[in-house]
Structures are given as C-alpha cells and as structure tokens.
C-alpha cells in the first residue's frame, strides 16, 4: 500500500524523472545526429574568430587580430572560443565539434528552462515547459547551427533564472542567487550587447514590489528593503564584468566600447539586401512591424502558442491580483515581459529584420516557461473536478506535441526552417517565406555530388579540379565539397552548379544530379552544366 504522503509525492517524482529522461533523450539524439548539420553563412568566419581569440589569450595579448576581426569583435566570442578549444582534443573535425558544442549549450538551456518553470509551476509545469522547448523546431534546430543567437538565448534564460530567484527571495537573495545573476550578466553581455533589453523587465519586477510595499509599509521601509536587495546583489556586477571581459575582450579595452557596439548595431551595418516575406521581396530595413508576431504565429508549435498565450495573459492577471503573494507576482511579471517586451520593442523601433526569427530565439525559453506555468494551472483546476479530465488533457497535449516531433523528424537536419502544422508547413511557406536561409543543405548536396561522380566513375579534365558554381554561401560549399573541387561565382566556366532552393537562386533548365528535398520542398540542387550554354544562377544582382 502507498501511504498518503507517498501518493502526494508521486506527481513530483514521475514529473522530475520524466524531465531527466527527456533531457537524456535529447542528449542521445544530439550525439547521434550532430554530424548531419551542414555549415551556414557564418560558420567559417566564426571559426576563425574563435581561433584568433585563443591566440589572443595564448600570446598574452600580443596577437591582437581578434580585436579588429571583421565586425565580430563587437560580439562576444565565448562559444567560438569554447568550440575551438574543444576541437583541439575532440576526435571530430572543427565544424563537427562546433555542432556538438552547440548541442551541449542548447541542452544546458533546456535544463535551465526546466528549473525556472519548475520553480514557478511545480514539477508538472517544469516538465511541460521542457517538453515545449525541446520539441520546438526553432530552438532545437538553432542550438546545433547558430553560434550567436542560440548561446545568447541560453545566457538570457540563465540571467532570467537568476533574476527570478532574486525576486523570489526579495529582499535577501542568497549568495548562490547572486552568483547566478553574475554569471547571467557576464554570459549575456559577453555574447551580445542586446542583453540590455533584460534591464526593463527585471526592473519592472522590482518596481512592482517596491510600489506595493510603499502602500503597505510606507516609503521609508520599502526603500530600505529595496536598498538591502540591491546591496546583496552588488557583487554580481564585478563577477559579470569579469566574465564579460573574458568572453568579449574588446568590450573592456575601453569603458565605452559596449556603448560603441550598441551604436553600431543600432543602425543596419551592411548594404541592405532583400528577403522574401509574405511572397514579396522586401529590403531588410523595411520589414513591416508585423514581421515578428506574424512569423512567431506561423513557426511556433501549436501547443506552445496556445499554452504560452494562456500563460502570458495569466501572468499579467496574476501580477495585478493582490491575493497572489507579492514576490510571485513580481516573478510572473518579469517572465511575461521577458517573453513579449523584446518583440514589442522591435515592433516600435523597427530595426532591420531578416533570417526569420533567429535573432529572437531568446524569447522562446521564457515563452515555454509561461506555457509550463499555464499547464500547471490547468491541471490543478481539472484535478479538483475530475481525474478523467486530467487524463484527457494529457492525451490532448501528447497529440499536440506529436505535431512538432513529426516535423523534427521529417525536416532533419533543417529543423530550424519549420513552419507549424496550422500554417501548412514548409510546403505552404515555399515561395512566401525564407526556408534554408543559412544554406545548411549544401552539406547533403555536396555528399550527393561526390556520390554521383563516384558511382559514374567520372574524372575532371586533366590538369584541373571539378569546378562548381555556387548560388548561396561559398565558403561552406567549399568546405563541404572538399579539395577535389573548386568553387566559383562564375558559372560560365563551371562543370556543375550548386544552388539553394531560395528565391534569389534561379531554377535553371539543366539536368539535375542531386535534389535535396523535405516534405516535397527543394532545399538545394546540383545541376550539370557541361556541354550546354551557361545560364545565370541569380534571379537578381547580389547586394
């Protein structure tokens, strides 16, 4: 017989065990598949930046090339350094190691999101948030391939976790919480100066507590408690600054350098190009204000959209209810603003927007947390009425989660390009939105071309290599094809053409040697150009 105490603990036990099982399952899937992911536009340059940062530290700052390397010195290079360091001892290639390290960092983000949601929504809420994030194709796909935005998303949820712990323990956050806040500050600012957007929503949580306490205990006592809170967290600032300097050495060469980086990124820093949005080619500085909410609605899984929206509304409602404990109100307000404030700010400020949602991956973990909290509310409400209803709700949730899981499998290794089932998936998005905008499919296209030439026993003309014209990122194509090929932008002297399935690459009338498809959508092709007039590969001039 199970006693009542054990029966009460069973939901906690099974939810926590399920969460650990899911984390292990994601780790296993990553270990088995990380070599499937190709290179994107930024990989080659980022790998160089990581190597230069190691040389900077290894030379005692004598080799300072990293401090002026293209524009990457205005970003932190923690991920690039870590990957370059591990690649020196790992039994994989540099780029395979980058994919494995990216997966490991992404799994850390899953772990932090689970702990954050568990703190606010209990074990079941934590489990649901973890499921929502682990099965979100945007997050899962980007954690393998994105050296900037995915690590930044993990750093931001770490800072959010530290901030929520601090608000929960207000006005006396403990030393462990202070360290978490310091780690979060250092990791976020050491990744991207965009971390400043965390300030307003953390400040809002503090302001809510202070405002309510002024009405309850008077301004003097309330402000004294606020000062006590700030003093307890002050050691987090030098810790964060130290970590920021380690990850982003350029930032501490001058006290104003972070401000210079913010000014640099505040205006679009490249020659504008056009991207496909709603079937129209639009210059990236001119994207409509609806860009972000519209794409989130099309790309986030249905279960995350519904539960996250319920959690968002519920968090704002709870924050306004005096009957809810004040510290909890502040925590919920902070989480809600973390999920929505950066999006609203972008809609107002109208920065250049491109590459889908990759620059806003960092708002997805807090949105998953809100979904987990909403699920805990719903289950508690149903449990009071009917255990059968709880079972039905669990079955509905499992069915909803099956949709993105199916997409993860069918689109692999291009999960990041997913569109949700309600929008019609990538088949409906084709010709209307950007899909494989990072050119990951060149890996499979290159493998296909090599396999074709091996099967047909073809050799290049004597004295030269096969020449492949590229419509897409050339350095990744060069790496993926290998030394027996020469890549070029000049299609007139090429034997083959390797082209992305995107709007700026022409679908040319030439024999197709390799066709990389997912769900009936072409992601990349290799054409045979030999013995025929050479067509133009681009539909419009490059920027």
Tab-separated table of N, CA and C in Angstrom, residues 370-436:
chain	number	residue	atom	x	y	z
A	370	UNK	N	6.188	30.163	-19.578
A	370	UNK	CA	4.791	30.582	-19.415
A	370	UNK	C	3.838	29.454	-19.799
A	371	UNK	N	4.179	28.702	-20.849
A	371	UNK	CA	3.351	27.558	-21.226
A	371	UNK	C	3.318	26.503	-20.152
A	372	UNK	N	4.473	26.245	-19.509
A	372	UNK	CA	4.514	25.284	-18.424
A	372	UNK	C	3.698	25.726	-17.229
A	373	UNK	N	3.798	27.006	-16.889
A	373	UNK	CA	3.019	27.540	-15.771
A	373	UNK	C	1.530	27.448	-16.078
A	374	UNK	N	1.147	27.773	-17.309
A	374	UNK	CA	-0.267	27.661	-17.698
A	374	UNK	C	-0.745	26.222	-17.580
A	375	UNK	N	0.077	25.274	-18.011
A	375	UNK	CA	-0.302	23.863	-17.915
A	375	UNK	C	-0.515	23.447	-16.471
A	376	UNK	N	0.332	23.944	-15.567
A	376	UNK	CA	0.160	23.605	-14.148
A	376	UNK	C	-1.137	24.173	-13.605
A	377	UNK	N	-1.490	25.387	-14.034
A	377	UNK	CA	-2.768	25.960	-13.610
A	377	UNK	C	-3.937	25.113	-14.124
A	378	UNK	N	-3.883	24.758	-15.391
A	378	UNK	CA	-4.970	23.983	-15.992
A	378	UNK	C	-5.114	22.630	-15.313
A	379	UNK	N	-4.012	21.963	-15.066
A	379	UNK	CA	-4.075	20.637	-14.437
A	379	UNK	C	-4.600	20.741	-13.018
A	380	UNK	N	-4.167	21.746	-12.262
A	380	UNK	CA	-4.691	21.927	-10.898
A	380	UNK	C	-6.191	22.172	-10.931
A	381	UNK	N	-6.642	22.966	-11.889
A	381	UNK	CA	-8.070	23.262	-11.996
A	381	UNK	C	-8.858	22.006	-12.359
A	382	UNK	N	-8.331	21.218	-13.298
A	382	UNK	CA	-9.019	19.995	-13.713
A	382	UNK	C	-8.991	18.931	-12.616
A	383	UNK	N	-7.879	18.853	-11.883
A	383	UNK	CA	-7.749	17.828	-10.852
A	383	UNK	C	-8.817	17.993	-9.766
A	384	UNK	N	-9.208	19.219	-9.500
A	384	UNK	CA	-10.230	19.464	-8.498
A	384	UNK	C	-11.608	19.007	-8.954
A	385	UNK	N	-11.741	18.761	-10.253
A	385	UNK	CA	-13.049	18.420	-10.791
A	385	UNK	C	-13.152	16.973	-11.263
A	386	UNK	N	-12.107	16.495	-11.932
A	386	UNK	CA	-12.205	15.137	-12.475
A	386	UNK	C	-10.834	14.620	-12.873
A	387	UNK	N	-10.486	13.425	-12.384
A	387	UNK	CA	-9.232	12.807	-12.794
A	387	UNK	C	-9.285	12.389	-14.265
A	388	UNK	N	-10.480	12.057	-14.712
A	388	UNK	CA	-10.625	11.696	-16.121
A	388	UNK	C	-10.281	12.892	-17.013
A	389	UNK	N	-10.717	14.082	-16.587
A	389	UNK	CA	-10.416	15.288	-17.358
A	389	UNK	C	-8.914	15.525	-17.441
A	390	UNK	N	-8.193	15.232	-16.355
A	390	UNK	CA	-6.743	15.370	-16.366
A	390	UNK	C	-6.140	14.423	-17.396
A	391	UNK	N	-6.641	13.188	-17.422
A	391	UNK	CA	-6.149	12.220	-18.401
A	391	UNK	C	-6.424	12.645	-19.831
A	392	UNK	N	-7.608	13.191	-20.060
A	392	UNK	CA	-7.959	13.671	-21.395
A	392	UNK	C	-7.041	14.827	-21.803
A	393	UNK	N	-6.802	15.749	-20.850
A	393	UNK	CA	-5.927	16.888	-21.137
A	393	UNK	C	-4.511	16.419	-21.474
A	394	UNK	N	-4.034	15.415	-20.734
A	394	UNK	CA	-2.700	14.876	-21.007
A	394	UNK	C	-2.643	14.243	-22.392
A	395	UNK	N	-3.720	13.541	-22.774
A	395	UNK	CA	-3.759	12.911	-24.097
A	395	UNK	C	-3.789	13.969	-25.202
A	396	UNK	N	-4.543	15.028	-24.978
A	396	UNK	CA	-4.595	16.117	-25.968
A	396	UNK	C	-3.220	16.763	-26.109
A	397	UNK	N	-2.554	16.976	-24.972
A	397	UNK	CA	-1.217	17.577	-25.010
A	397	UNK	C	-0.237	16.677	-25.751
A	398	UNK	N	-0.309	15.385	-25.491
A	398	UNK	CA	0.576	14.439	-26.181
A	398	UNK	C	0.329	14.468	-27.688
A	399	UNK	N	-0.944	14.553	-28.081
A	399	UNK	CA	-1.258	14.638	-29.504
A	399	UNK	C	-0.731	15.911	-30.128
A	400	UNK	N	-0.838	17.022	-29.381
A	400	UNK	CA	-0.351	18.296	-29.904
A	400	UNK	C	1.171	18.287	-30.043
A	401	UNK	N	1.855	17.651	-29.100
A	401	UNK	CA	3.316	17.588	-29.148
A	401	UNK	C	3.780	16.688	-30.289
A	402	UNK	N	2.954	15.733	-30.667
A	402	UNK	CA	3.331	14.843	-31.774
A	402	UNK	C	3.528	15.623	-33.079
A	403	UNK	N	2.838	16.760	-33.226
A	403	UNK	CA	2.958	17.540	-34.462
A	403	UNK	C	4.375	18.077	-34.659
A	404	UNK	N	4.949	18.825	-33.700
A	404	UNK	CA	6.323	19.295	-33.925
A	404	UNK	C	7.355	18.170	-33.909
A	405	UNK	N	7.093	17.114	-33.129
A	405	UNK	CA	8.033	15.992	-33.136
A	405	UNK	C	8.101	15.378	-34.533
A	406	UNK	N	6.953	15.244	-35.167
A	406	UNK	CA	6.923	14.727	-36.536
A	406	UNK	C	7.711	15.629	-37.480
A	407	UNK	N	7.561	16.936	-37.294
A	407	UNK	CA	8.304	17.882	-38.128
A	407	UNK	C	9.806	17.783	-37.886
A	408	UNK	N	10.202	17.596	-36.625
A	408	UNK	CA	11.623	17.447	-36.314
A	408	UNK	C	12.221	16.277	-37.089
A	409	UNK	N	11.473	15.195	-37.163
A	409	UNK	CA	11.961	14.000	-37.853
A	409	UNK	C	11.955	14.211	-39.366
A	410	UNK	N	10.874	14.755	-39.893
A	410	UNK	CA	10.725	14.875	-41.348
A	410	UNK	C	11.655	15.924	-41.945
A	411	UNK	N	11.975	16.976	-41.183
A	411	UNK	CA	12.807	18.052	-41.719
A	411	UNK	C	14.291	17.876	-41.416
A	412	UNK	N	14.638	16.978	-40.544
A	412	UNK	CA	16.036	16.821	-40.143
A	412	UNK	C	16.951	16.741	-41.363
A	413	UNK	N	18.076	17.479	-41.367
A	413	UNK	CA	18.627	18.340	-40.323
A	413	UNK	C	18.317	19.823	-40.526
A	414	UNK	N	17.162	20.115	-41.079
A	414	UNK	CA	16.772	21.512	-41.340
A	414	UNK	C	15.612	21.919	-40.443
A	415	UNK	N	15.637	21.462	-39.191
A	415	UNK	CA	14.521	21.726	-38.283
A	415	UNK	C	14.225	23.215	-38.130
A	416	UNK	N	15.279	24.025	-38.182
A	416	UNK	CA	15.095	25.457	-37.954
A	416	UNK	C	14.195	26.106	-38.999
A	417	UNK	N	14.019	25.467	-40.150
A	417	UNK	CA	13.212	26.044	-41.225
A	417	UNK	C	11.725	25.727	-41.078
A	418	UNK	N	11.345	25.051	-40.004
A	418	UNK	CA	9.978	24.550	-39.839
A	418	UNK	C	8.932	25.667	-39.790
A	419	UNK	N	7.769	25.365	-40.330
A	419	UNK	CA	6.550	26.141	-40.134
A	419	UNK	C	5.524	25.190	-39.527
A	420	UNK	N	4.663	25.714	-38.663
A	420	UNK	CA	3.782	24.811	-37.928
A	420	UNK	C	2.681	24.220	-38.814
A	421	UNK	N	2.043	23.205	-38.256
A	421	UNK	CA	1.024	22.465	-38.991
A	421	UNK	C	-0.136	23.376	-39.393
A	422	UNK	N	-0.549	24.266	-38.497
A	422	UNK	CA	-1.691	25.150	-38.783
A	422	UNK	C	-1.411	26.074	-39.963
A	423	UNK	N	-0.145	26.439	-40.175
A	423	UNK	CA	0.207	27.333	-41.285
A	423	UNK	C	0.350	26.583	-42.601
A	424	UNK	N	0.340	25.252	-42.553
A	424	UNK	CA	0.514	24.458	-43.756
A	424	UNK	C	1.912	23.907	-43.932
A	425	UNK	N	2.811	24.165	-42.948
A	425	UNK	CA	4.156	23.623	-43.011
A	425	UNK	C	5.018	24.278	-44.075
A	426	UNK	N	6.182	23.684	-44.313
A	426	UNK	CA	7.124	24.290	-45.261
A	426	UNK	C	6.592	24.253	-46.688
A	427	UNK	N	5.700	23.325	-46.988
A	427	UNK	CA	5.137	23.281	-48.339
A	427	UNK	C	4.350	24.551	-48.629
A	428	UNK	N	3.547	25.006	-47.647
A	428	UNK	CA	2.785	26.245	-47.841
A	428	UNK	C	3.688	27.472	-47.770
A	429	UNK	N	4.781	27.377	-46.990
A	429	UNK	CA	5.683	28.522	-46.841
A	429	UNK	C	6.571	28.721	-48.060
A	430	UNK	N	6.763	27.669	-48.847
A	430	UNK	CA	7.620	27.761	-50.021
A	430	UNK	C	7.115	28.852	-50.966
A	431	UNK	N	8.025	29.714	-51.371
A	431	UNK	CA	7.653	30.804	-52.263
A	431	UNK	C	7.071	32.001	-51.553
A	432	UNK	N	6.909	31.894	-50.220
A	432	UNK	CA	6.361	33.017	-49.454
A	432	UNK	C	7.318	33.502	-48.362
A	433	UNK	N	8.088	32.575	-47.814
A	433	UNK	CA	8.998	32.917	-46.724
A	433	UNK	C	10.344	32.221	-46.928
A	434	UNK	N	11.350	32.696	-46.215
A	434	UNK	CA	12.676	32.098	-46.279
A	434	UNK	C	12.669	30.766	-45.546
A	435	UNK	N	13.278	29.752	-46.144
A	435	UNK	CA	13.361	28.435	-45.510
A	435	UNK	C	14.816	28.173	-45.088
A	436	UNK	N	15.613	27.539	-45.949
A	436	UNK	CA	17.006	27.244	-45.585
A	436	UNK	C	17.878	28.449	-45.902
